[in-house]
mmCIF file of C-alpha atoms in Angstrom:
data_model
loop_
_atom_site.group_PDB
_atom_site.id
_atom_site.type_symbol
_atom_site.label_atom_id
_atom_site.label_comp_id
_atom_site.label_asym_id
_atom_site.label_seq_id
_atom_site.Cartn_x
_atom_site.Cartn_y
_atom_site.Cartn_z
ATOM 1 C CA MET R 14 -11.497 -6.262 21.439
ATOM 2 C CA LYS R 15 -8.291 -4.308 22.016
ATOM 3 C CA LEU R 16 -6.033 -2.052 19.859
ATOM 4 C CA TYR R 17 -2.227 -2.322 20.245
ATOM 5 C CA ASP R 18 -1.356 1.198 20.046
ATOM 6 C CA ALA R 19 1.694 3.458 20.280
ATOM 7 C CA PRO R 20 1.677 7.161 20.786
ATOM 8 C CA GLY R 21 4.024 9.184 18.270
ATOM 9 C CA ALA R 22 3.894 6.737 15.635
ATOM 10 C CA PRO R 23 2.080 7.343 12.450
ATOM 11 C CA SER R 24 0.517 4.275 11.560
ATOM 12 C CA PRO R 25 -1.610 3.767 15.147
ATOM 13 C CA ARG R 26 -2.362 7.419 14.723
ATOM 14 C CA ARG R 27 -3.915 7.047 11.347
ATOM 15 C CA VAL R 28 -6.255 4.440 13.230
ATOM 16 C CA ARG R 29 -6.837 6.812 16.057
ATOM 17 C CA ILE R 30 -7.941 9.576 13.877
ATOM 18 C CA TYR R 31 -9.929 7.157 11.978
ATOM 19 C CA LEU R 32 -11.753 6.151 15.180
ATOM 20 C CA ALA R 33 -12.394 9.715 16.319
ATOM 21 C CA GLU R 34 -14.067 10.784 13.168
ATOM 22 C CA LYS R 35 -16.300 7.549 13.397
ATOM 23 C CA GLY R 36 -16.904 8.154 17.036
ATOM 24 C CA ILE R 37 -15.909 4.641 17.983
ATOM 25 C CA ASP R 38 -14.265 3.867 21.357
ATOM 26 C CA ILE R 39 -12.342 0.569 22.023
ATOM 27 C CA PRO R 40 -9.967 -0.541 24.731
ATOM 28 C CA ARG R 41 -6.287 0.134 23.973
ATOM 29 C CA GLU R 42 -3.260 -1.208 25.239
ATOM 30 C CA THR R 43 -0.007 0.897 24.757
ATOM 31 C CA VAL R 44 3.220 -0.880 23.309
ATOM 32 C CA ASP R 45 6.367 1.144 24.239
ATOM 33 C CA LEU R 46 8.204 1.682 20.966
ATOM 34 C CA ARG R 47 11.099 3.226 22.738
ATOM 35 C CA SER R 48 12.120 0.218 24.725
ATOM 36 C CA GLY R 49 11.480 -2.225 21.738
ATOM 37 C CA GLU R 50 8.490 -3.554 23.274
ATOM 38 C CA GLN R 51 6.968 -4.343 19.846
ATOM 39 C CA LEU R 52 10.043 -6.844 19.519
ATOM 40 C CA SER R 53 9.600 -8.397 22.997
ATOM 41 C CA ASP R 54 8.670 -12.254 22.985
ATOM 42 C CA ALA R 55 5.361 -11.163 24.646
ATOM 43 C CA TYR R 56 4.394 -9.113 22.194
ATOM 44 C CA LEU R 57 5.700 -11.207 19.305
ATOM 45 C CA HIS R 58 3.469 -14.011 20.668
ATOM 46 C CA ILE R 59 0.603 -11.741 20.188
ATOM 47 C CA ASN R 60 1.623 -10.381 16.630
ATOM 48 C CA PRO R 61 4.616 -12.141 15.122
ATOM 49 C CA ARG R 62 5.064 -9.179 12.723
ATOM 50 C CA GLY R 63 6.308 -6.840 15.307
ATOM 51 C CA ALA R 64 4.516 -4.127 14.436
ATOM 52 C CA VAL R 65 1.567 -1.603 15.690
ATOM 53 C CA PRO R 66 -1.063 -0.936 15.319
ATOM 54 C CA ALA R 67 -2.629 -4.575 15.852
ATOM 55 C CA LEU R 68 -6.332 -5.192 16.432
ATOM 56 C CA GLU R 69 -7.021 -8.155 18.608
ATOM 57 C CA LEU R 70 -10.565 -9.678 18.213
ATOM 58 C CA ASP R 71 -12.510 -11.260 21.038
ATOM 59 C CA ASP R 72 -11.517 -14.791 19.854
ATOM 60 C CA GLY R 73 -7.694 -13.721 19.670
ATOM 61 C CA GLU R 74 -7.221 -12.913 15.985
ATOM 62 C CA ILE R 75 -4.942 -10.445 15.370
ATOM 63 C CA ILE R 76 -5.743 -8.014 12.283
ATOM 64 C CA CYS R 77 -2.545 -6.020 11.373
ATOM 65 C CA GLU R 78 -2.127 -3.117 8.959
ATOM 66 C CA SER R 79 -3.741 0.372 9.827
ATOM 67 C CA ALA R 80 -5.788 0.311 6.492
ATOM 68 C CA ALA R 81 -7.089 -3.103 7.362
ATOM 69 C CA ILE R 82 -8.296 -2.133 10.512
ATOM 70 C CA CYS R 83 -9.957 0.881 9.611
ATOM 71 C CA ARG R 84 -11.779 -1.112 6.831
ATOM 72 C CA TYR R 85 -12.895 -3.691 9.541
ATOM 73 C CA PHE R 86 -14.584 -0.894 11.390
ATOM 74 C CA GLU R 87 -15.872 0.636 8.290
ATOM 75 C CA ALA R 88 -17.776 -2.445 7.632
ATOM 76 C CA GLU R 89 -19.065 -2.579 11.170
ATOM 77 C CA HIS R 90 -20.237 1.060 11.217
ATOM 78 C CA PRO R 91 -20.727 2.332 7.493
ATOM 79 C CA LYS R 92 -21.655 5.947 8.539
ATOM 80 C CA PRO R 93 -20.099 8.591 8.191
ATOM 81 C CA PRO R 94 -18.331 6.836 5.289
ATOM 82 C CA LEU R 95 -14.568 7.545 5.021
ATOM 83 C CA PHE R 96 -13.730 5.174 2.307
ATOM 84 C CA GLY R 97 -16.491 6.543 -0.123
ATOM 85 C CA THR R 98 -19.699 5.088 -1.418
ATOM 86 C CA THR R 99 -20.043 5.501 -5.106
ATOM 87 C CA PRO R 100 -17.512 3.534 -7.464
ATOM 88 C CA LEU R 101 -15.835 7.111 -8.280
ATOM 89 C CA GLU R 102 -15.627 8.010 -4.695
ATOM 90 C CA ILE R 103 -14.286 4.728 -3.692
ATOM 91 C CA ALA R 104 -11.704 4.516 -6.364
ATOM 92 C CA ARG R 105 -10.286 8.365 -5.941
ATOM 93 C CA ILE R 106 -9.841 7.559 -2.111
ATOM 94 C CA GLU R 107 -7.955 4.124 -2.612
ATOM 95 C CA SER R 108 -5.803 6.041 -5.356
ATOM 96 C CA TRP R 109 -4.947 9.097 -3.321
ATOM 97 C CA THR R 110 -4.314 6.879 -0.345
ATOM 98 C CA ARG R 111 -2.031 4.516 -2.375
ATOM 99 C CA ARG R 112 -0.311 7.431 -3.805
ATOM 100 C CA ILE R 113 0.292 9.378 -0.478
ATOM 101 C CA GLU R 114 1.868 6.214 1.132
ATOM 102 C CA ASN R 115 3.989 5.037 -1.714
ATOM 103 C CA ASP R 116 5.184 8.515 -2.898
ATOM 104 C CA GLY R 117 4.987 10.417 0.341
ATOM 105 C CA TYR R 118 4.984 8.114 3.359
ATOM 106 C CA ALA R 119 7.714 5.920 1.890
ATOM 107 C CA ALA R 120 9.823 8.841 1.105
ATOM 108 C CA VAL R 121 9.768 9.911 4.796
ATOM 109 C CA ALA R 122 10.346 6.187 6.048
ATOM 110 C CA TYR R 123 13.369 6.126 3.712
ATOM 111 C CA VAL R 124 14.791 9.259 5.463
ATOM 112 C CA LEU R 125 14.020 8.519 8.808
ATOM 113 C CA ARG R 126 14.635 4.708 8.950
ATOM 114 C CA ASN R 127 18.135 5.193 7.184
ATOM 115 C CA SER R 128 19.201 8.059 9.108
ATOM 116 C CA VAL R 129 18.355 8.057 12.705
ATOM 117 C CA PRO R 130 20.534 6.135 14.845
ATOM 118 C CA VAL R 131 17.979 4.506 16.837
ATOM 119 C CA PHE R 132 17.000 2.564 13.724
ATOM 120 C CA ALA R 133 20.504 1.024 13.155
ATOM 121 C CA GLY R 134 19.930 -2.611 11.861
ATOM 122 C CA ARG R 135 16.316 -2.121 11.855
ATOM 123 C CA ALA R 136 15.983 0.038 8.571
ATOM 124 C CA GLU R 137 12.462 -1.458 7.879
ATOM 125 C CA SER R 138 9.591 -1.276 9.787
ATOM 126 C CA GLY R 139 8.475 -4.610 11.566
ATOM 127 C CA LYS R 140 10.347 -7.791 12.563
ATOM 128 C CA TRP R 141 13.229 -8.749 10.008
ATOM 129 C CA PRO R 142 16.553 -10.104 9.980
ATOM 130 C CA HIS R 143 19.263 -7.341 10.412
ATOM 131 C CA LEU R 144 18.745 -4.782 7.749
ATOM 132 C CA PRO R 145 21.543 -2.054 7.843
ATOM 133 C CA GLN R 146 20.662 1.706 7.118
ATOM 134 C CA ILE R 147 21.657 2.877 3.760
ATOM 135 C CA PRO R 148 22.462 6.582 3.768
ATOM 136 C CA GLU R 149 21.920 6.989 0.081
ATOM 137 C CA LEU R 150 18.260 5.968 0.539
ATOM 138 C CA ALA R 151 17.726 8.571 3.031
ATOM 139 C CA THR R 152 18.971 10.891 0.230
ATOM 140 C CA ARG R 153 16.582 9.275 -2.208
ATOM 141 C CA GLY R 154 13.694 9.929 0.435
ATOM 142 C CA GLY R 155 14.425 13.575 0.516
ATOM 143 C CA ILE R 156 14.186 14.010 -3.241
ATOM 144 C CA MET R 157 11.057 11.966 -3.253
ATOM 145 C CA TRP R 158 9.372 14.172 -0.771
ATOM 146 C CA SER R 159 10.258 17.272 -2.278
ATOM 147 C CA ALA R 160 8.386 15.946 -5.820
ATOM 148 C CA PHE R 161 5.683 14.508 -3.813
ATOM 149 C CA ILE R 162 4.659 17.747 -2.023
ATOM 150 C CA GLU R 163 5.027 19.687 -5.232
ATOM 151 C CA ALA R 164 2.508 17.303 -7.157
ATOM 152 C CA PHE R 165 0.109 17.228 -3.762
ATOM 153 C CA ASP R 166 0.387 20.993 -3.515
ATOM 154 C CA ASP R 167 -0.693 21.199 -7.425
ATOM 155 C CA HIS R 168 -3.792 18.869 -6.679
ATOM 156 C CA LEU R 169 -4.715 20.599 -3.543
ATOM 157 C CA ALA R 170 -4.898 24.055 -5.377
ATOM 158 C CA GLU R 171 -7.998 22.759 -7.135
ATOM 159 C CA HIS R 172 -9.590 20.366 -4.198
ATOM 160 C CA ALA R 173 -10.570 21.202 -0.717
ATOM 161 C CA TRP R 174 -9.930 17.677 0.433
ATOM 162 C CA VAL R 175 -7.772 15.093 -0.973
ATOM 163 C CA ALA R 176 -10.058 12.670 -2.994
ATOM 164 C CA ASN R 177 -13.549 13.881 -3.106
ATOM 165 C CA ASP R 178 -15.765 16.845 -1.760
ATOM 166 C CA ALA R 179 -15.624 15.322 1.674
ATOM 167 C CA TYR R 180 -13.046 14.611 4.313
ATOM 168 C CA SER R 181 -11.950 10.845 3.815
ATOM 169 C CA PHE R 182 -9.418 8.261 4.835
ATOM 170 C CA ALA R 183 -7.121 9.796 2.101
ATOM 171 C CA ASP R 184 -7.140 12.946 4.075
ATOM 172 C CA ILE R 185 -6.210 10.769 7.183
ATOM 173 C CA THR R 186 -3.346 9.314 5.450
ATOM 174 C CA ALA R 187 -2.012 12.495 4.304
ATOM 175 C CA LEU R 188 -2.328 14.351 7.680
ATOM 176 C CA VAL R 189 -0.469 11.402 9.244
ATOM 177 C CA THR R 190 2.229 11.522 6.595
ATOM 178 C CA VAL R 191 2.761 15.236 6.626
ATOM 179 C CA ASP R 192 3.167 15.395 10.302
ATOM 180 C CA PHE R 193 5.333 12.209 10.123
ATOM 181 C CA ALA R 194 7.459 14.418 7.623
ATOM 182 C CA LEU R 195 7.525 17.520 10.054
ATOM 183 C CA ARG R 196 8.545 15.494 12.939
ATOM 184 C CA ALA R 197 11.435 14.040 10.668
ATOM 185 C CA LYS R 198 12.698 17.495 10.337
ATOM 186 C CA LEU R 199 11.377 17.173 6.522
ATOM 187 C CA GLU R 200 9.993 20.467 5.349
ATOM 188 C CA LEU R 201 7.044 21.498 3.110
ATOM 189 C CA PRO R 202 9.184 22.776 0.084
ATOM 190 C CA GLY R 203 8.651 25.998 -1.729
ATOM 191 C CA ASP R 204 5.438 27.978 -0.923
ATOM 192 C CA ALA R 205 3.290 24.904 -0.627
ATOM 193 C CA ALA R 206 0.596 27.113 0.189
ATOM 194 C CA HIS R 207 -2.333 24.803 -0.755
ATOM 195 C CA VAL R 208 -0.846 21.839 1.192
ATOM 196 C CA ARG R 209 -0.357 24.430 4.167
ATOM 197 C CA ARG R 210 -4.169 25.322 3.723
ATOM 198 C CA TRP R 211 -5.392 21.743 3.805
ATOM 199 C CA HIS R 212 -3.024 20.702 6.729
ATOM 200 C CA ALA R 213 -4.665 23.649 8.797
ATOM 201 C CA GLU R 214 -8.076 22.327 8.271
ATOM 202 C CA ALA R 215 -7.376 18.990 8.691
ATOM 203 C CA SER R 216 -5.610 19.643 11.771
ATOM 204 C CA ALA R 217 -8.333 21.736 13.175
ATOM 205 C CA ARG R 218 -10.750 18.610 13.281
ATOM 206 C CA PRO R 219 -11.235 17.491 16.737
ATOM 207 C CA SER R 220 -9.946 13.870 15.411
ATOM 208 C CA ALA R 221 -6.388 15.455 14.579
ATOM 209 C CA ALA R 222 -5.453 15.320 18.520
ATOM 210 C CA ALA R 223 -6.389 11.483 18.476
ATOM 211 C CA MET A 22 -13.784 3.815 -20.787
ATOM 212 C CA LYS A 23 -10.422 2.250 -21.221
ATOM 213 C CA LEU A 24 -7.489 0.569 -19.662
ATOM 214 C CA TYR A 25 -3.876 1.817 -20.230
ATOM 215 C CA ASP A 26 -2.395 -1.561 -19.883
ATOM 216 C CA ALA A 27 1.383 -3.298 -20.440
ATOM 217 C CA PRO A 28 2.118 -6.806 -20.921
ATOM 218 C CA GLY A 29 4.891 -8.166 -18.562
ATOM 219 C CA ALA A 30 4.726 -5.683 -15.743
ATOM 220 C CA PRO A 31 3.056 -6.964 -12.478
ATOM 221 C CA SER A 32 0.467 -4.034 -11.656
ATOM 222 C CA PRO A 33 -1.252 -4.219 -14.912
ATOM 223 C CA ARG A 34 -1.472 -7.884 -14.701
ATOM 224 C CA ARG A 35 -3.179 -7.673 -11.222
ATOM 225 C CA VAL A 36 -6.063 -5.493 -13.178
ATOM 226 C CA ARG A 37 -6.259 -8.046 -15.840
ATOM 227 C CA ILE A 38 -6.295 -11.178 -13.435
ATOM 228 C CA TYR A 39 -9.265 -9.196 -11.315
ATOM 229 C CA LEU A 40 -11.231 -8.275 -14.711
ATOM 230 C CA ALA A 41 -11.003 -11.922 -15.769
ATOM 231 C CA GLU A 42 -12.004 -13.275 -12.260
ATOM 232 C CA LYS A 43 -15.104 -11.034 -12.669
ATOM 233 C CA GLY A 44 -15.773 -11.554 -16.220
ATOM 234 C CA ILE A 45 -15.273 -7.994 -17.155
ATOM 235 C CA ASP A 46 -14.044 -6.991 -20.653
ATOM 236 C CA ILE A 47 -13.306 -3.412 -21.262
ATOM 237 C CA PRO A 48 -10.981 -1.758 -24.169
ATOM 238 C CA ARG A 49 -7.459 -1.784 -23.391
ATOM 239 C CA GLU A 50 -4.490 0.381 -24.848
ATOM 240 C CA THR A 51 -1.032 -1.169 -24.616
ATOM 241 C CA VAL A 52 1.657 1.323 -23.381
ATOM 242 C CA ASP A 53 5.151 0.099 -24.648
ATOM 243 C CA LEU A 54 7.404 0.120 -21.177
ATOM 244 C CA ARG A 55 10.451 -0.944 -23.272
ATOM 245 C CA SER A 56 10.656 2.081 -25.302
ATOM 246 C CA GLY A 57 9.775 4.357 -22.109
ATOM 247 C CA GLU A 58 6.274 5.181 -23.871
ATOM 248 C CA GLN A 59 5.030 5.712 -20.236
ATOM 249 C CA LEU A 60 7.350 8.571 -19.811
ATOM 250 C CA SER A 61 6.498 10.132 -23.233
ATOM 251 C CA ASP A 62 5.003 13.558 -23.494
ATOM 252 C CA ALA A 63 1.716 12.187 -25.053
ATOM 253 C CA TYR A 64 1.247 9.700 -22.179
ATOM 254 C CA LEU A 65 2.174 12.051 -19.397
ATOM 255 C CA HIS A 66 -0.446 14.353 -20.811
ATOM 256 C CA ILE A 67 -2.864 11.627 -20.069
ATOM 257 C CA ASN A 68 -1.518 10.027 -16.873
ATOM 258 C CA PRO A 69 1.058 12.849 -15.318
ATOM 259 C CA ARG A 70 2.372 10.018 -12.995
ATOM 260 C CA GLY A 71 3.737 8.044 -15.821
ATOM 261 C CA ALA A 72 2.795 4.784 -14.626
ATOM 262 C CA VAL A 73 0.387 1.854 -15.860
ATOM 263 C CA PRO A 74 -1.993 0.660 -15.221
ATOM 264 C CA ALA A 75 -4.657 3.820 -15.543
ATOM 265 C CA LEU A 76 -8.085 3.310 -16.151
ATOM 266 C CA GLU A 77 -9.591 6.508 -18.346
ATOM 267 C CA LEU A 78 -13.265 7.132 -17.547
ATOM 268 C CA ASP A 79 -15.700 8.325 -20.378
ATOM 269 C CA ASP A 80 -15.470 12.031 -18.807
ATOM 270 C CA GLY A 81 -11.537 11.793 -19.284
ATOM 271 C CA GLU A 82 -10.650 11.396 -15.407
ATOM 272 C CA ILE A 83 -7.666 8.994 -14.804
ATOM 273 C CA ILE A 84 -7.725 6.671 -12.019
ATOM 274 C CA CYS A 85 -4.277 5.458 -11.086
ATOM 275 C CA GLU A 86 -3.134 2.453 -9.053
ATOM 276 C CA SER A 87 -4.115 -1.056 -9.631
ATOM 277 C CA ALA A 88 -5.843 -1.573 -6.303
ATOM 278 C CA ALA A 89 -8.046 1.495 -6.871
ATOM 279 C CA ILE A 90 -8.954 0.287 -10.359
ATOM 280 C CA CYS A 91 -10.069 -3.012 -8.974
ATOM 281 C CA ARG A 92 -12.043 -1.381 -6.483
ATOM 282 C CA TYR A 93 -13.839 0.740 -8.756
ATOM 283 C CA PHE A 94 -15.041 -2.447 -10.758
ATOM 284 C CA GLU A 95 -15.804 -4.068 -7.564
ATOM 285 C CA ALA A 96 -18.141 -1.396 -6.377
ATOM 286 C CA GLU A 97 -19.936 -1.568 -10.077
ATOM 287 C CA HIS A 98 -19.796 -5.537 -10.063
ATOM 288 C CA PRO A 99 -20.013 -6.724 -6.437
ATOM 289 C CA LYS A 100 -20.094 -10.586 -7.589
ATOM 290 C CA PRO A 101 -18.309 -12.375 -7.199
ATOM 291 C CA PRO A 102 -16.770 -10.554 -4.273
ATOM 292 C CA LEU A 103 -12.899 -10.282 -4.480
ATOM 293 C CA PHE A 104 -12.534 -7.837 -1.609
ATOM 294 C CA GLY A 105 -14.768 -9.947 0.905
ATOM 295 C CA THR A 106 -18.354 -9.099 2.311
ATOM 296 C CA THR A 107 -18.235 -9.586 6.108
ATOM 297 C CA PRO A 108 -16.208 -7.182 8.070
ATOM 298 C CA LEU A 109 -13.656 -9.991 8.949
ATOM 299 C CA GLU A 110 -13.198 -11.225 5.456
ATOM 300 C CA ILE A 111 -12.803 -7.698 4.295
ATOM 301 C CA ALA A 112 -10.147 -7.196 6.992
ATOM 302 C CA ARG A 113 -8.313 -10.094 6.084
ATOM 303 C CA ILE A 114 -8.134 -9.459 2.507
ATOM 304 C CA GLU A 115 -6.708 -5.899 3.134
ATOM 305 C CA SER A 116 -4.389 -6.681 5.949
ATOM 306 C CA TRP A 117 -2.699 -9.813 3.727
ATOM 307 C CA THR A 118 -2.663 -7.470 0.483
ATOM 308 C CA ARG A 119 -0.730 -4.978 2.512
ATOM 309 C CA ARG A 120 1.640 -7.222 3.580
ATOM 310 C CA ILE A 121 2.226 -9.075 0.472
ATOM 311 C CA GLU A 122 2.844 -5.402 -0.958
ATOM 312 C CA ASN A 123 4.988 -4.038 1.663
ATOM 313 C CA ASP A 124 7.115 -7.145 2.518
ATOM 314 C CA GLY A 125 7.110 -9.256 -0.615
ATOM 315 C CA TYR A 126 6.625 -6.896 -3.611
ATOM 316 C CA ALA A 127 8.557 -4.009 -2.156
ATOM 317 C CA ALA A 128 11.425 -6.500 -1.782
ATOM 318 C CA VAL A 129 11.379 -7.624 -5.538
ATOM 319 C CA ALA A 130 11.066 -4.067 -6.554
ATOM 320 C CA TYR A 131 14.140 -3.167 -4.443
ATOM 321 C CA VAL A 132 15.916 -5.926 -6.229
ATOM 322 C CA LEU A 133 14.858 -5.236 -9.855
ATOM 323 C CA ARG A 134 14.959 -1.548 -9.710
ATOM 324 C CA ASN A 135 17.985 -1.265 -8.005
ATOM 325 C CA SER A 136 20.115 -3.889 -9.935
ATOM 326 C CA VAL A 137 18.907 -4.255 -13.693
ATOM 327 C CA PRO A 138 20.750 -1.630 -15.884
ATOM 328 C CA VAL A 139 17.429 -0.482 -17.954
ATOM 329 C CA PHE A 140 16.273 1.054 -14.589
ATOM 330 C CA ALA A 141 19.712 3.230 -14.191
ATOM 331 C CA GLY A 142 18.307 6.515 -12.724
ATOM 332 C CA ARG A 143 14.824 5.509 -12.518
ATOM 333 C CA ALA A 144 15.041 3.414 -9.223
ATOM 334 C CA GLU A 145 11.523 3.932 -8.344
ATOM 335 C CA SER A 146 8.453 3.288 -10.421
ATOM 336 C CA GLY A 147 6.643 6.328 -12.025
ATOM 337 C CA LYS A 148 7.842 9.786 -13.108
ATOM 338 C CA TRP A 149 10.439 11.138 -10.573
ATOM 339 C CA PRO A 150 13.438 13.427 -10.698
ATOM 340 C CA HIS A 151 16.921 11.180 -11.467
ATOM 341 C CA LEU A 152 16.882 8.359 -8.963
ATOM 342 C CA PRO A 153 20.221 6.471 -8.900
ATOM 343 C CA GLN A 154 20.325 2.781 -8.138
ATOM 344 C CA ILE A 155 21.279 1.881 -4.803
ATOM 345 C CA PRO A 156 23.113 -1.657 -4.994
ATOM 346 C CA GLU A 157 22.827 -2.056 -1.094
ATOM 347 C CA LEU A 158 18.974 -1.802 -1.396
ATOM 348 C CA ALA A 159 18.812 -4.837 -3.927
ATOM 349 C CA THR A 160 21.044 -6.555 -1.383
ATOM 350 C CA ARG A 161 18.214 -5.780 1.430
ATOM 351 C CA GLY A 162 15.492 -6.806 -1.138
ATOM 352 C CA GLY A 163 17.049 -10.243 -1.151
ATOM 353 C CA ILE A 164 17.071 -10.489 2.517
ATOM 354 C CA MET A 165 13.564 -9.398 2.740
ATOM 355 C CA TRP A 166 12.086 -11.535 0.098
ATOM 356 C CA SER A 167 13.491 -14.822 1.783
ATOM 357 C CA ALA A 168 12.087 -13.770 5.142
ATOM 358 C CA PHE A 169 8.859 -13.009 3.528
ATOM 359 C CA ILE A 170 8.633 -16.189 1.803
ATOM 360 C CA GLU A 171 9.256 -18.236 4.979
ATOM 361 C CA ALA A 172 6.392 -16.407 6.970
ATOM 362 C CA PHE A 173 4.100 -16.733 3.916
ATOM 363 C CA ASP A 174 4.929 -20.816 3.576
ATOM 364 C CA ASP A 175 4.063 -20.881 7.222
ATOM 365 C CA HIS A 176 0.668 -19.121 6.596
ATOM 366 C CA LEU A 177 -0.103 -21.406 3.670
ATOM 367 C CA ALA A 178 0.738 -24.411 5.654
ATOM 368 C CA GLU A 179 -2.666 -23.769 7.259
ATOM 369 C CA HIS A 180 -4.515 -22.190 4.750
ATOM 370 C CA ALA A 181 -5.975 -23.188 1.294
ATOM 371 C CA TRP A 182 -5.980 -19.373 -0.147
ATOM 372 C CA VAL A 183 -4.174 -16.487 1.336
ATOM 373 C CA ALA A 184 -6.946 -14.525 3.282
ATOM 374 C CA ASN A 185 -10.017 -16.462 3.821
ATOM 375 C CA ASP A 186 -11.644 -19.913 2.416
ATOM 376 C CA ALA A 187 -12.186 -18.519 -0.785
ATOM 377 C CA TYR A 188 -9.832 -16.842 -3.548
ATOM 378 C CA SER A 189 -9.493 -13.160 -3.378
ATOM 379 C CA PHE A 190 -7.783 -10.117 -4.196
ATOM 380 C CA ALA A 191 -5.155 -10.881 -1.679
ATOM 381 C CA ASP A 192 -4.238 -14.201 -3.781
ATOM 382 C CA ILE A 193 -4.219 -12.057 -7.176
ATOM 383 C CA THR A 194 -1.579 -9.869 -5.267
ATOM 384 C CA ALA A 195 0.414 -12.702 -4.290
ATOM 385 C CA LEU A 196 0.257 -14.599 -7.369
ATOM 386 C CA VAL A 197 1.601 -11.336 -9.277
ATOM 387 C CA THR A 198 4.433 -10.748 -6.574
ATOM 388 C CA VAL A 199 5.433 -14.360 -6.790
ATOM 389 C CA ASP A 200 5.912 -14.309 -10.485
ATOM 390 C CA PHE A 201 7.337 -10.979 -10.570
ATOM 391 C CA ALA A 202 9.967 -12.296 -8.348
ATOM 392 C CA LEU A 203 10.668 -15.556 -10.390
ATOM 393 C CA ARG A 204 10.996 -13.300 -13.539
ATOM 394 C CA ALA A 205 13.446 -11.220 -11.441
ATOM 395 C CA LYS A 206 15.515 -14.556 -10.814
ATOM 396 C CA LEU A 207 14.656 -14.479 -7.094
ATOM 397 C CA GLU A 208 14.046 -18.252 -5.743
ATOM 398 C CA LEU A 209 11.192 -19.631 -3.485
ATOM 399 C CA PRO A 210 13.944 -20.217 -0.781
ATOM 400 C CA GLY A 211 14.187 -23.517 1.101
ATOM 401 C CA ASP A 212 11.247 -26.075 0.568
ATOM 402 C CA ALA A 213 8.409 -23.512 0.425
ATOM 403 C CA ALA A 214 6.390 -26.297 -0.297
ATOM 404 C CA HIS A 215 3.101 -24.810 0.741
ATOM 405 C CA VAL A 216 3.736 -21.484 -1.313
ATOM 406 C CA ARG A 217 4.380 -24.011 -4.434
ATOM 407 C CA ARG A 218 1.189 -25.793 -3.648
ATOM 408 C CA TRP A 219 -0.847 -22.617 -3.500
ATOM 409 C CA HIS A 220 1.083 -20.987 -6.686
ATOM 410 C CA ALA A 221 0.270 -24.181 -8.759
ATOM 411 C CA GLU A 222 -3.581 -23.865 -7.784
ATOM 412 C CA ALA A 223 -3.640 -20.241 -8.463
ATOM 413 C CA SER A 224 -1.978 -20.358 -11.716
ATOM 414 C CA ALA A 225 -4.281 -23.190 -12.721
ATOM 415 C CA ARG A 226 -7.239 -20.831 -13.051
ATOM 416 C CA PRO A 227 -7.984 -19.523 -16.278
ATOM 417 C CA SER A 228 -7.393 -15.804 -14.955
ATOM 418 C CA ALA A 229 -3.879 -16.494 -14.289
ATOM 419 C CA ALA A 230 -3.293 -16.296 -18.136
ATOM 420 C CA ALA A 231 -4.794 -12.743 -18.190
#
């Protein structure tokens, strides 16, 4: 088993934080995104999607998608549970994970992929035909980011962690998303005092350094 | 318990197909998307996200996101399993579900939301500030749709169902996505013979009429 990993990118970090929270250690191989190694013939032979992270199983099967990789390990090592155990916990974690991805993470990706020169012609993650950047989509991403953070701050005013009383995969998703946004020079609009409180606590966990 | 539902929209249909496969019957209330009821004060009071589907629990808590609603019922009623049981089944279903959503469903939404006049100013699903349509994003969606279907057809050439040997949540996601695309006048490019074979089999199940 081997994890194809990349420092600095948000999706592989989601898996690294998850594994650190679970205390799972597996071999990793770094893919150099700066040189475009994820789109090299050698890597596309391993993972035709041209994306990291990817989990290679011992028989060579590749599991793509950070959430799928984490769920693989959750089924192998259920404790401590990071996807919930009761129906309500499970539903809340999935609901917030999706909301953070669709409203927050997508907003940051809109901005970054459609404005940073290195992504010219590669405006969506993974292997695609030539996809030109769309400046108006970066603008849309900025609007969405502000609206998402405002709603997220309201939620965190009344909740210690994102989905339930305990830290979960939804917190991992949110931490990766907020740090991705800060790296992309997006701000936490207004006070966002509750997001800042939550972010400090999530960042203080040893797993955040993974 | 009550499901806020809407005929014709893909995400509520995902939940309806899932419930039909499980043999679960729950009360439903229709939200009239044509008149914009999902953005009315009355509905926003129930679900501030302005989206369907939404599951209202008996204590009034709202679970948003079709995948989260289905996972709630999967935890309550594990059989027949639609999210897998072994780590590998679970990972494959999650991986394909995500891929279909991110590469296929997103492509259709790019096209529809950025080209159909009724979505002017509402170019993303749910309640947002004014978001103008971006014609170039509809173009991008068309390119992505063709590339996705080509890859999906290659996969289905060697697989009866999307993720494992049995029908799963990944098939439900794909069925909803392909029918959403066909309604949006997107085509199955080229032969796509394997997608057509799979689509006929998935559509022949009684749940497809849900």
